[in-house]
Structures are given as C-alpha cells and as structure tokens.
PDB file of N, CA and C in Angstrom:
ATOM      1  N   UNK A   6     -13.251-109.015 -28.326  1.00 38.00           N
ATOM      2  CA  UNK A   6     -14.503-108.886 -29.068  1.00 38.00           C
ATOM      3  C   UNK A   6     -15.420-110.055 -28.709  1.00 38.00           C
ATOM      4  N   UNK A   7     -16.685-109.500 -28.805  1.00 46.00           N
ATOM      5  CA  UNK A   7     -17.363-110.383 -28.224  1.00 46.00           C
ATOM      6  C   UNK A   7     -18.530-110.673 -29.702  1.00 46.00           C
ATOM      7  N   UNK A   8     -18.806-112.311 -29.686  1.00 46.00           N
ATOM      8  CA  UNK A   8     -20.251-112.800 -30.780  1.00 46.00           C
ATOM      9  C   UNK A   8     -21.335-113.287 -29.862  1.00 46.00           C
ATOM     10  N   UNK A   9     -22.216-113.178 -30.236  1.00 49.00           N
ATOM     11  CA  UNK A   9     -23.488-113.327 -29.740  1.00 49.00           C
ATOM     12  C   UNK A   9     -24.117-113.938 -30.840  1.00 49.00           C
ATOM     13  N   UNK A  10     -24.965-115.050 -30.436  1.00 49.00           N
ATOM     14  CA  UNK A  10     -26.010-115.644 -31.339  1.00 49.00           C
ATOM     15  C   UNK A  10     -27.140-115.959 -30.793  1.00 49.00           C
ATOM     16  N   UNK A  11     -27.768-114.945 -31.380  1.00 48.00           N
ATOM     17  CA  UNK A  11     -29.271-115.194 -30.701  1.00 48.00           C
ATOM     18  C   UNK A  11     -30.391-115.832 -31.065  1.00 48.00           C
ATOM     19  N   UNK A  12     -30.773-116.439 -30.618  1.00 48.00           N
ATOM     20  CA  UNK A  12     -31.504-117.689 -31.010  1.00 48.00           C
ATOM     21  C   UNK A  12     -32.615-117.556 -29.891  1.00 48.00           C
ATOM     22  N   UNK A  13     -33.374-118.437 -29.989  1.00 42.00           N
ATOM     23  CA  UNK A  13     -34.826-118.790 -29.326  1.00 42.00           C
ATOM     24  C   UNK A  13     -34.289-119.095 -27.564  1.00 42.00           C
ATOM     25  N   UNK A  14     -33.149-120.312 -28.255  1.00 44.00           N
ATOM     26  CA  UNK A  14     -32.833-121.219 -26.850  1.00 44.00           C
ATOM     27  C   UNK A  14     -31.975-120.087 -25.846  1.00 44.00           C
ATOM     28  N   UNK A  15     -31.359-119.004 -26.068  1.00 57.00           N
ATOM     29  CA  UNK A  15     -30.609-117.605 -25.552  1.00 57.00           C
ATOM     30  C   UNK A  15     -30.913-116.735 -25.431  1.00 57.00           C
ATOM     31  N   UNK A  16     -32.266-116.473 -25.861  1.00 59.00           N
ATOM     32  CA  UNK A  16     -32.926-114.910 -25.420  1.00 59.00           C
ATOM     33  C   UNK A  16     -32.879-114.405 -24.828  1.00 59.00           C
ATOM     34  N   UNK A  17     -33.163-115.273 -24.035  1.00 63.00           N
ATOM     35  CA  UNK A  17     -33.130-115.025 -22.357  1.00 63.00           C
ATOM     36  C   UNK A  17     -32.194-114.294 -21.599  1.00 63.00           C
ATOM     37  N   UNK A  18     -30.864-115.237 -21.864  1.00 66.00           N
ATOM     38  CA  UNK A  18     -29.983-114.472 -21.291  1.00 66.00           C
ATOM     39  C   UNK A  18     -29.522-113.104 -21.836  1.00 66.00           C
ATOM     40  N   UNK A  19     -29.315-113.010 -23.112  1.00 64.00           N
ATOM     41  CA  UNK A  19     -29.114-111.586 -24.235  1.00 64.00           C
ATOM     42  C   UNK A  19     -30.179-110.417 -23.510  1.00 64.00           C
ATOM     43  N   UNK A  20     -31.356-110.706 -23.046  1.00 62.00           N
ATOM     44  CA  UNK A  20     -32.344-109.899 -22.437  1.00 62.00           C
ATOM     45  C   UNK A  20     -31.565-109.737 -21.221  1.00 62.00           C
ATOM     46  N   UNK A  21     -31.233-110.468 -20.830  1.00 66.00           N
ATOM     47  CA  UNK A  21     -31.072-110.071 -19.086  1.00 66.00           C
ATOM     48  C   UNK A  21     -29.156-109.365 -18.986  1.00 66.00           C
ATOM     49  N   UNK A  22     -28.739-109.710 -20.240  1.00 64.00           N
ATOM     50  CA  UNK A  22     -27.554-108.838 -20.410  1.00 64.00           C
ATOM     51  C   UNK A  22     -27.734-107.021 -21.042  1.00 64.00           C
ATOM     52  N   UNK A  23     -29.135-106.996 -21.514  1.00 61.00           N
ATOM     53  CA  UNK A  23     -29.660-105.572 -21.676  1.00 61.00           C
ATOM     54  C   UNK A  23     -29.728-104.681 -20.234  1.00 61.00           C
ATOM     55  N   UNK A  24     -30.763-105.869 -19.644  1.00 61.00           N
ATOM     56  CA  UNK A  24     -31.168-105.209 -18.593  1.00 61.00           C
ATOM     57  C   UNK A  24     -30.427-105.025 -17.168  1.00 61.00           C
ATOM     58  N   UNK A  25     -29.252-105.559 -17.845  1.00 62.00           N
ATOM     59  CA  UNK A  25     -28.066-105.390 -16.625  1.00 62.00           C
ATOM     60  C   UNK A  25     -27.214-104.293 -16.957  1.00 62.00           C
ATOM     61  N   UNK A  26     -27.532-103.932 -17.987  1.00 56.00           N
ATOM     62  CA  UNK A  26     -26.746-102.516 -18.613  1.00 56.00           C
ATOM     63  C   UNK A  26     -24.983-102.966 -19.623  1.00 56.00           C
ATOM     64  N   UNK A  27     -25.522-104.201 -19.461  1.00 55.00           N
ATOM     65  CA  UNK A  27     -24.075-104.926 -20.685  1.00 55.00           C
ATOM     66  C   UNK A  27     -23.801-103.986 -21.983  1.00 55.00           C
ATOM     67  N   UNK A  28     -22.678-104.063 -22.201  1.00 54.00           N
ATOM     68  CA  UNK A  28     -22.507-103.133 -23.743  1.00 54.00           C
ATOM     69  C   UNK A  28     -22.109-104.413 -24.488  1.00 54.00           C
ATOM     70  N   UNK A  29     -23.004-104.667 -25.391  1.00 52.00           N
ATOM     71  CA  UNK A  29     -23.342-105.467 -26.331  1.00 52.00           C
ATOM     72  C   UNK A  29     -22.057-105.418 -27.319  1.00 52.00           C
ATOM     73  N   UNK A  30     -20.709-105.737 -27.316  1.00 44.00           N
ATOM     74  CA  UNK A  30     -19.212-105.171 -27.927  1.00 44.00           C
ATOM     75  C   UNK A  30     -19.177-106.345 -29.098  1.00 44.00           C
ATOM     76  N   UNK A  31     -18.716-105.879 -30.415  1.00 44.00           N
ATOM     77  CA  UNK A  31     -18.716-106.682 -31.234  1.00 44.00           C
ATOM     78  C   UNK A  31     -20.011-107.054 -32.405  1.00 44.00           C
ATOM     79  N   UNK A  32     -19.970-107.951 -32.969  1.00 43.00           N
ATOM     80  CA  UNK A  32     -20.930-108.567 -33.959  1.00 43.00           C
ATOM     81  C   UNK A  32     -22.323-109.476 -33.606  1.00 43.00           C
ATOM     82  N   UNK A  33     -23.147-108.980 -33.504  1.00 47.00           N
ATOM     83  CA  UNK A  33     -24.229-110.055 -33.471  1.00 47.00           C
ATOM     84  C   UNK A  33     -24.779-110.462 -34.581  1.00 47.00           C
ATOM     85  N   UNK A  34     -25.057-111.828 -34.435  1.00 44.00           N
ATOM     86  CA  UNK A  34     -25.904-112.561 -35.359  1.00 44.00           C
ATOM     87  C   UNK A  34     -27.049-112.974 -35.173  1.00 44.00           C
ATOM     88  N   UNK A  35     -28.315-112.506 -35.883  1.00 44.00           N
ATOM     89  CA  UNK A  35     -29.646-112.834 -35.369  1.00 44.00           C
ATOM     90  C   UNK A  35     -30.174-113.769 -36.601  1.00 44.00           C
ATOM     91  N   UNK A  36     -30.089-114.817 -36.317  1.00 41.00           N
ATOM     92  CA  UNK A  36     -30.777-116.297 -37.387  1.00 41.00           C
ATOM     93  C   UNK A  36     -29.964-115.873 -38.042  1.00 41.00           C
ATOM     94  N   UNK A  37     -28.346-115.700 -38.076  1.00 39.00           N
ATOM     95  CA  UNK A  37     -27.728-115.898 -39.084  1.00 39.00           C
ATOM     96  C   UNK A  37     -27.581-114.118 -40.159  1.00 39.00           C
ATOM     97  N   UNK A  38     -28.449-113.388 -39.417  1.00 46.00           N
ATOM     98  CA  UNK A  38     -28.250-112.221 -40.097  1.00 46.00           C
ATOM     99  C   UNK A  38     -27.400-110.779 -39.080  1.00 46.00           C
ATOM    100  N   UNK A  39     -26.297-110.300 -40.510  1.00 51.00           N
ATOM    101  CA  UNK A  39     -25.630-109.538 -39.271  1.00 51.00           C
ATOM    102  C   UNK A  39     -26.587-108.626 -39.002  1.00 51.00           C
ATOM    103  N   UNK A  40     -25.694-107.958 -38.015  1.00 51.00           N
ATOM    104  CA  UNK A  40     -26.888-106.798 -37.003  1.00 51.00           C
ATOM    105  C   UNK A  40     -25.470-105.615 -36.855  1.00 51.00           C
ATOM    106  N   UNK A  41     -25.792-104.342 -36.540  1.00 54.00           N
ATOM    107  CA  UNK A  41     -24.827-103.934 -35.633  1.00 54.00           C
ATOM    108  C   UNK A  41     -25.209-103.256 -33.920  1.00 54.00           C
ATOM    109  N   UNK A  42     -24.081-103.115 -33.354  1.00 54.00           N
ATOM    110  CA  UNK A  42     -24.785-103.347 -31.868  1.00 54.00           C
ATOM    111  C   UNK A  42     -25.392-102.242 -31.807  1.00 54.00           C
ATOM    112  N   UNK A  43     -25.903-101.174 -32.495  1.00 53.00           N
ATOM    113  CA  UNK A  43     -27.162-100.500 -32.728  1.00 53.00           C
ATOM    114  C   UNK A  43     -28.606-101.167 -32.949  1.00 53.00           C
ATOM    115  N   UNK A  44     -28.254-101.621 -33.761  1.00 56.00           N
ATOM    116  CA  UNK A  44     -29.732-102.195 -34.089  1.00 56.00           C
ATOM    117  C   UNK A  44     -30.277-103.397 -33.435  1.00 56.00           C
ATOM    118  N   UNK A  45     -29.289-103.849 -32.322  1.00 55.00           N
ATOM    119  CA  UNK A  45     -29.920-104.590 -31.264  1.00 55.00           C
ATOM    120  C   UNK A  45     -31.011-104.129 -30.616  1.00 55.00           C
ATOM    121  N   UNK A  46     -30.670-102.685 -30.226  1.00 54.00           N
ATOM    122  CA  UNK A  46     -31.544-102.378 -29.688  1.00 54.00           C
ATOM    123  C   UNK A  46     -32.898-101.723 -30.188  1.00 54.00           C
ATOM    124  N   UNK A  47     -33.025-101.846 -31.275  1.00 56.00           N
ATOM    125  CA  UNK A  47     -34.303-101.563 -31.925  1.00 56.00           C
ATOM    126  C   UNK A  47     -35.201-102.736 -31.830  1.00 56.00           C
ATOM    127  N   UNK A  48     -33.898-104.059 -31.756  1.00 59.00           N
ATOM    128  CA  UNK A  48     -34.943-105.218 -31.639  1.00 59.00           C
ATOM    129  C   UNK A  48     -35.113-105.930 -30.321  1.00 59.00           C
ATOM    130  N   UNK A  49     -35.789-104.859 -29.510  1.00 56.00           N
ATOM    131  CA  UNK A  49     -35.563-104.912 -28.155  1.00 56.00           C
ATOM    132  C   UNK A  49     -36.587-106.011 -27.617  1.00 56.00           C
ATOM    133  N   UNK A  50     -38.193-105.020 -27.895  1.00 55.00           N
ATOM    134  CA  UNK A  50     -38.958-105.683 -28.177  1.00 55.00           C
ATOM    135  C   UNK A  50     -39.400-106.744 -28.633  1.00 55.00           C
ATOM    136  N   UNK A  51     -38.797-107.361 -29.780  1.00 57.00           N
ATOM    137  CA  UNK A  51     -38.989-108.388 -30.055  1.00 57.00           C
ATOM    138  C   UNK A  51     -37.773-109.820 -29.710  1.00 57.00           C
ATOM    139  N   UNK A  52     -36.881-108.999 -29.121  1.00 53.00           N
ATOM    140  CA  UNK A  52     -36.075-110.329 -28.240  1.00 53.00           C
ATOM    141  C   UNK A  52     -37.021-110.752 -26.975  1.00 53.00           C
ATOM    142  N   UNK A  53     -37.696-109.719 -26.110  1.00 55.00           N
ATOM    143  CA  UNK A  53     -38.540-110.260 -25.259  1.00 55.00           C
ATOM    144  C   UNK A  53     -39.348-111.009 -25.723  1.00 55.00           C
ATOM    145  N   UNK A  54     -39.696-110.677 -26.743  1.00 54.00           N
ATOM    146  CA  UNK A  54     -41.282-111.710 -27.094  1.00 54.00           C
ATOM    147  C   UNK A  54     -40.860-112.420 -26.872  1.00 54.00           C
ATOM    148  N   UNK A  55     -39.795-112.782 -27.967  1.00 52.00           N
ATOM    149  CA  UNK A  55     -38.866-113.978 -28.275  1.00 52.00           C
ATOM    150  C   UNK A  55     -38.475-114.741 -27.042  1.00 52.00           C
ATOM    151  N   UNK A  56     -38.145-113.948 -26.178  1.00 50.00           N
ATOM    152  CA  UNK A  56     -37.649-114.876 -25.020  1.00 50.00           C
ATOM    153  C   UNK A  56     -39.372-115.571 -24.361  1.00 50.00           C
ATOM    154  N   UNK A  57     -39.957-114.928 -24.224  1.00 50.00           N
ATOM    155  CA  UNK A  57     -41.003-115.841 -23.646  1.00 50.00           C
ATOM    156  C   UNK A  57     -42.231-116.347 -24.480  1.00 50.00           C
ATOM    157  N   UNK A  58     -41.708-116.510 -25.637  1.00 48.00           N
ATOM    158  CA  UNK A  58     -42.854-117.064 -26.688  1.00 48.00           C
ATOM    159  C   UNK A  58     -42.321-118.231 -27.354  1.00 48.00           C
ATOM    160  N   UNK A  59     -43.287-119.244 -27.868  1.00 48.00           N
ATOM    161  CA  UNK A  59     -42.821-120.099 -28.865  1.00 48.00           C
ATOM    162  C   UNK A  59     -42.008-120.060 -29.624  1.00 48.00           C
ATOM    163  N   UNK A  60     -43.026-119.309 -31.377  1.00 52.00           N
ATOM    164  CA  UNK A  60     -42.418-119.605 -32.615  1.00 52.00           C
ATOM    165  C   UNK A  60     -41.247-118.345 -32.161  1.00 52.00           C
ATOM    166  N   UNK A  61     -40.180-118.643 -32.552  1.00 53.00           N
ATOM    167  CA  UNK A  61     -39.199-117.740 -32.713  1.00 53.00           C
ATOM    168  C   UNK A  61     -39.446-116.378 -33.571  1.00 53.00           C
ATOM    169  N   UNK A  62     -39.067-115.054 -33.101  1.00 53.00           N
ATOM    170  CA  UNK A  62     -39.353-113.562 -33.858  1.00 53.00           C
ATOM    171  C   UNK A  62     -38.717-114.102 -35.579  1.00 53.00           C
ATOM    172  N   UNK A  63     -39.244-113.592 -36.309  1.00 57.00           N
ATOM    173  CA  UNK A  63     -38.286-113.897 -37.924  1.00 57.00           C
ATOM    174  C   UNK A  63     -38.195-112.453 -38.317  1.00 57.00           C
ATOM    175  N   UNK A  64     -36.812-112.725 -38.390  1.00 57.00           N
ATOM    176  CA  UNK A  64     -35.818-111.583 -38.546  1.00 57.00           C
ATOM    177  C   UNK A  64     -36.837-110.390 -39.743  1.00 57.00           C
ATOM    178  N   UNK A  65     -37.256-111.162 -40.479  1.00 58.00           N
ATOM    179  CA  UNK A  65     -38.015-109.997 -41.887  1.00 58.00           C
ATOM    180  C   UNK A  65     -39.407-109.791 -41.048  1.00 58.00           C
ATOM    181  N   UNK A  66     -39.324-110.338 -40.317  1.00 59.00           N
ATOM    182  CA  UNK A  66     -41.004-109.381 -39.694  1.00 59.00           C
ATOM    183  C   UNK A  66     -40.997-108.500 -38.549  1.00 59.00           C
ATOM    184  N   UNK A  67     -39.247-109.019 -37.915  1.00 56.00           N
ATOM    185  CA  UNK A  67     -39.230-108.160 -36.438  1.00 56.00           C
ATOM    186  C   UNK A  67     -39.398-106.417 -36.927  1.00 56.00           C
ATOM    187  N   UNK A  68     -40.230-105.917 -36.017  1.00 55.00           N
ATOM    188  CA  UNK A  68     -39.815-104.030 -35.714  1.00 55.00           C
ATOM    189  C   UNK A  68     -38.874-103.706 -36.076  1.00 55.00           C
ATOM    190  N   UNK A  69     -38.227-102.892 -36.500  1.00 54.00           N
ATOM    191  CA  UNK A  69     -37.052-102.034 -36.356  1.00 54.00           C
ATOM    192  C   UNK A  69     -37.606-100.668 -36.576  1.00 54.00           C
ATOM    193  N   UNK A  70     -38.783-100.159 -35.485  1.00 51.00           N
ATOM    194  CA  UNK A  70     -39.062 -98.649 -35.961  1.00 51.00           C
ATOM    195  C   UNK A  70     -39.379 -98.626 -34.058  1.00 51.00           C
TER     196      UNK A  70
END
C-alpha cells in the first residue's frame, strides 16, 4: 500500500505520476484531509494549479465537480 501526501512542495511529482498513467493504490492525504483514490482525480485540476502556483489549492475551495 502506498501514502501519498500532497502538499505544495510534491505536486509536482503526484502530477507527473497521473500523467504517467500511475494507479494512485492506497490512501491519500491532501493538507491532512482523507481523500479516496477516486476523488484524486476530481482534484485534477487543481493539483496542477497547485503545482505551478504559489498560495497552495485549500482543500474547502478546491473543485470537486
């Protein structure tokens, strides 16, 4: 099983493990909030921002539609 914590300073790579076709296995934690590896990908969009933007995405404002 695999954890993931995604953060500002890791986006990056979590993005480039999407776009390599990785299966995201296990629990993620986004700022500390669980996720399941479904709803990673709703917050697809806003991990990119995230990866190339400043203030970090906050979890209560990211998309999930």
């Amino acid at each position: 099983m695999r954890e993931y914590v995604l953060q500002y300073h890791n986006a990056r790579k979590i993005m480039d493990l999407l776009d390599k076709g990785e299966k995201l296995i296990g629990n993620i934690y986004y700022y500390n909030t669980f996720l399941t590896p479904a709803t990673i990908f709703k917050l697809d969009r806003d991990i990119r921002k995230t990866a190339t933007s400043s203030p970090p995405v906050d979890i209560n404002k990211a998309s999930t539609t």
